[in-house]
Amino acid sequence: MVGPGTEKIKRNVMEDLLTQYETVNLSAVKVWFKAGNIKDFPSNRGGCIKYKTKQIAIFNFERRNEWYACQNVCPHKMEMVLSRGMTGSADGVPKIACPMHKKTFSLVDGSNLNGDDFSIATYPVKIEGDEVFVGFLE
C-alpha cells in the first residue's frame, strides 16, 4: 500500500539525486567517458547512458549535425525521462521537451525555455571517429 508518506520519501530521494547533476563546461572537462558508438544512438532522438550514479541523456541531432548531453532526470516531475523527450528548436536553440509535461529545456545551457525556475545540467559531447564521448568533472 502506498500512502502520502511514501510519495514524500520518494520526492526527497529524487531531490537528493538531483543535486549530483551539475553543468560541465568544455574547458572544465577532466574525464571523457566513452558513451558508445554513433550507431548506438538514434538520429534526431535521445538515448541514455549511466555514468557512475548519473543517468545521462544523449541526443544525436543529425539534422543539425550536432550532439548534446544532459541529465536524464526531469527537475519538475523527478522522473528519468528526458532521453525519451521530443527534440526540436526554439528560436534556433536546440531543445528537449519532457515527455511527461512538455516543459522545454535548452540543450546548450540547460535553461528552462518555459520561464520556470528549474533548469537541467548539460555536458559537452565530442565525436572521435565513430565513438561518442561525454565530458565530466570526475
Coordinates of C-alpha atoms in Angstrom, one line a residue, residues 11-137:
R11 CA 10.4 13.1 -3.6
N12 CA 13.1 13.6 -1.0
V13 CA 15.2 10.8 -2.6
M14 CA 14.8 12.3 -6.1
E15 CA 15.6 15.8 -4.9
D16 CA 18.8 14.5 -3.3
L17 CA 19.6 12.7 -6.6
L18 CA 19.1 15.9 -8.5
T19 CA 21.9 17.7 -6.5
Q20 CA 24.5 15.4 -8.1
Y21 CA 23.9 16.9 -11.6
E22 CA 25.9 20.0 -12.4
T23 CA 26.6 21.5 -15.8
V24 CA 30.1 20.9 -17.1
N25 CA 31.7 23.5 -19.4
L26 CA 34.1 22.2 -22.1
S27 CA 37.1 24.0 -20.5
A28 CA 36.5 22.2 -17.2
V29 CA 36.3 18.6 -18.5
K30 CA 38.7 16.2 -16.7
V31 CA 37.2 12.9 -17.9
W32 CA 36.0 12.0 -21.4
F33 CA 33.7 9.0 -20.9
K34 CA 33.1 6.7 -23.9
A35 CA 29.3 6.6 -24.1
G36 CA 29.2 4.3 -27.1
N37 CA 29.3 4.3 -30.9
I38 CA 27.4 6.7 -33.1
K39 CA 25.2 3.8 -34.3
D40 CA 24.2 3.2 -30.7
F41 CA 22.2 6.5 -30.6
P42 CA 19.1 7.1 -32.7
S43 CA 19.2 10.0 -35.1
N44 CA 17.2 13.1 -34.1
R45 CA 16.2 11.5 -30.8
G46 CA 17.7 10.6 -27.4
G47 CA 19.4 7.7 -25.8
C48 CA 20.5 7.1 -22.2
I49 CA 23.8 6.0 -20.5
K50 CA 24.8 5.6 -17.0
Y51 CA 28.0 7.3 -15.7
K52 CA 28.7 6.4 -12.1
T53 CA 25.4 7.2 -10.3
K54 CA 24.2 9.6 -13.0
Q55 CA 21.8 8.9 -15.9
I56 CA 22.8 11.0 -18.9
A57 CA 20.6 11.6 -21.9
I58 CA 22.5 11.9 -25.2
F59 CA 20.9 13.4 -28.3
N60 CA 22.1 13.0 -31.9
F61 CA 20.7 16.0 -33.7
E62 CA 21.6 14.5 -37.1
R63 CA 19.6 17.2 -39.0
R64 CA 21.8 19.8 -37.3
N65 CA 25.0 17.7 -37.3
E66 CA 25.3 18.3 -33.6
W67 CA 25.4 16.2 -30.4
Y68 CA 24.1 17.2 -26.9
A69 CA 24.0 15.6 -23.4
C70 CA 22.1 16.5 -20.3
Q71 CA 20.8 14.9 -17.1
N72 CA 18.1 12.4 -17.8
V73 CA 16.0 13.4 -14.7
C74 CA 13.3 15.9 -15.2
P75 CA 13.6 18.5 -12.4
H76 CA 9.8 19.1 -12.5
K77 CA 8.4 15.6 -12.1
M78 CA 11.6 14.0 -10.8
E79 CA 11.4 11.1 -13.3
M80 CA 14.2 9.7 -15.5
V81 CA 12.5 10.6 -18.8
L82 CA 14.3 13.3 -20.7
S83 CA 16.1 10.9 -23.1
R84 CA 12.6 9.9 -24.3
G85 CA 11.5 13.5 -24.9
M86 CA 10.9 15.3 -28.1
T87 CA 13.8 17.2 -29.7
G88 CA 13.4 20.4 -31.6
S89 CA 14.4 24.1 -31.7
A90 CA 13.1 27.3 -30.2
D91 CA 14.4 30.4 -31.9
G92 CA 17.3 28.4 -33.2
V93 CA 18.2 26.9 -29.8
P94 CA 18.2 23.1 -29.7
K95 CA 15.8 21.9 -27.0
I96 CA 14.3 18.8 -25.3
A97 CA 10.7 18.7 -24.2
C98 CA 9.9 16.4 -21.3
P99 CA 7.5 13.7 -22.4
M100 CA 5.5 13.9 -19.2
H101 CA 4.6 17.6 -19.1
K102 CA 6.2 19.2 -22.2
K103 CA 8.3 21.6 -20.3
T104 CA 11.3 22.5 -22.6
F105 CA 14.9 22.9 -21.8
S106 CA 17.8 24.3 -23.8
L107 CA 20.4 21.6 -24.7
V108 CA 23.0 24.3 -24.9
D109 CA 22.9 25.8 -21.4
G110 CA 20.1 23.8 -19.6
S111 CA 17.9 26.8 -19.1
N112 CA 14.1 26.3 -18.9
L113 CA 12.5 27.7 -22.1
N114 CA 9.1 28.0 -20.4
G115 CA 10.3 30.6 -17.9
D116 CA 10.1 28.3 -14.9
D117 CA 12.7 28.3 -12.1
F118 CA 14.2 24.9 -12.7
S119 CA 16.8 24.0 -15.2
I120 CA 18.9 21.0 -16.2
A121 CA 22.6 20.2 -16.2
T122 CA 24.3 19.9 -19.6
Y123 CA 27.5 18.1 -20.6
P124 CA 29.9 18.5 -23.5
V125 CA 30.0 15.8 -26.2
K126 CA 32.7 15.0 -28.6
I127 CA 32.9 12.6 -31.5
E128 CA 36.1 10.8 -32.4
G129 CA 35.8 8.6 -35.4
D130 CA 32.6 6.7 -34.8
E131 CA 32.8 7.0 -30.9
V132 CA 30.7 9.3 -28.7
F133 CA 32.3 10.8 -25.6
V134 CA 30.7 12.8 -22.8
G135 CA 32.7 15.2 -20.6
F136 CA 32.6 15.1 -16.8
L137 CA 34.5 16.8 -13.9

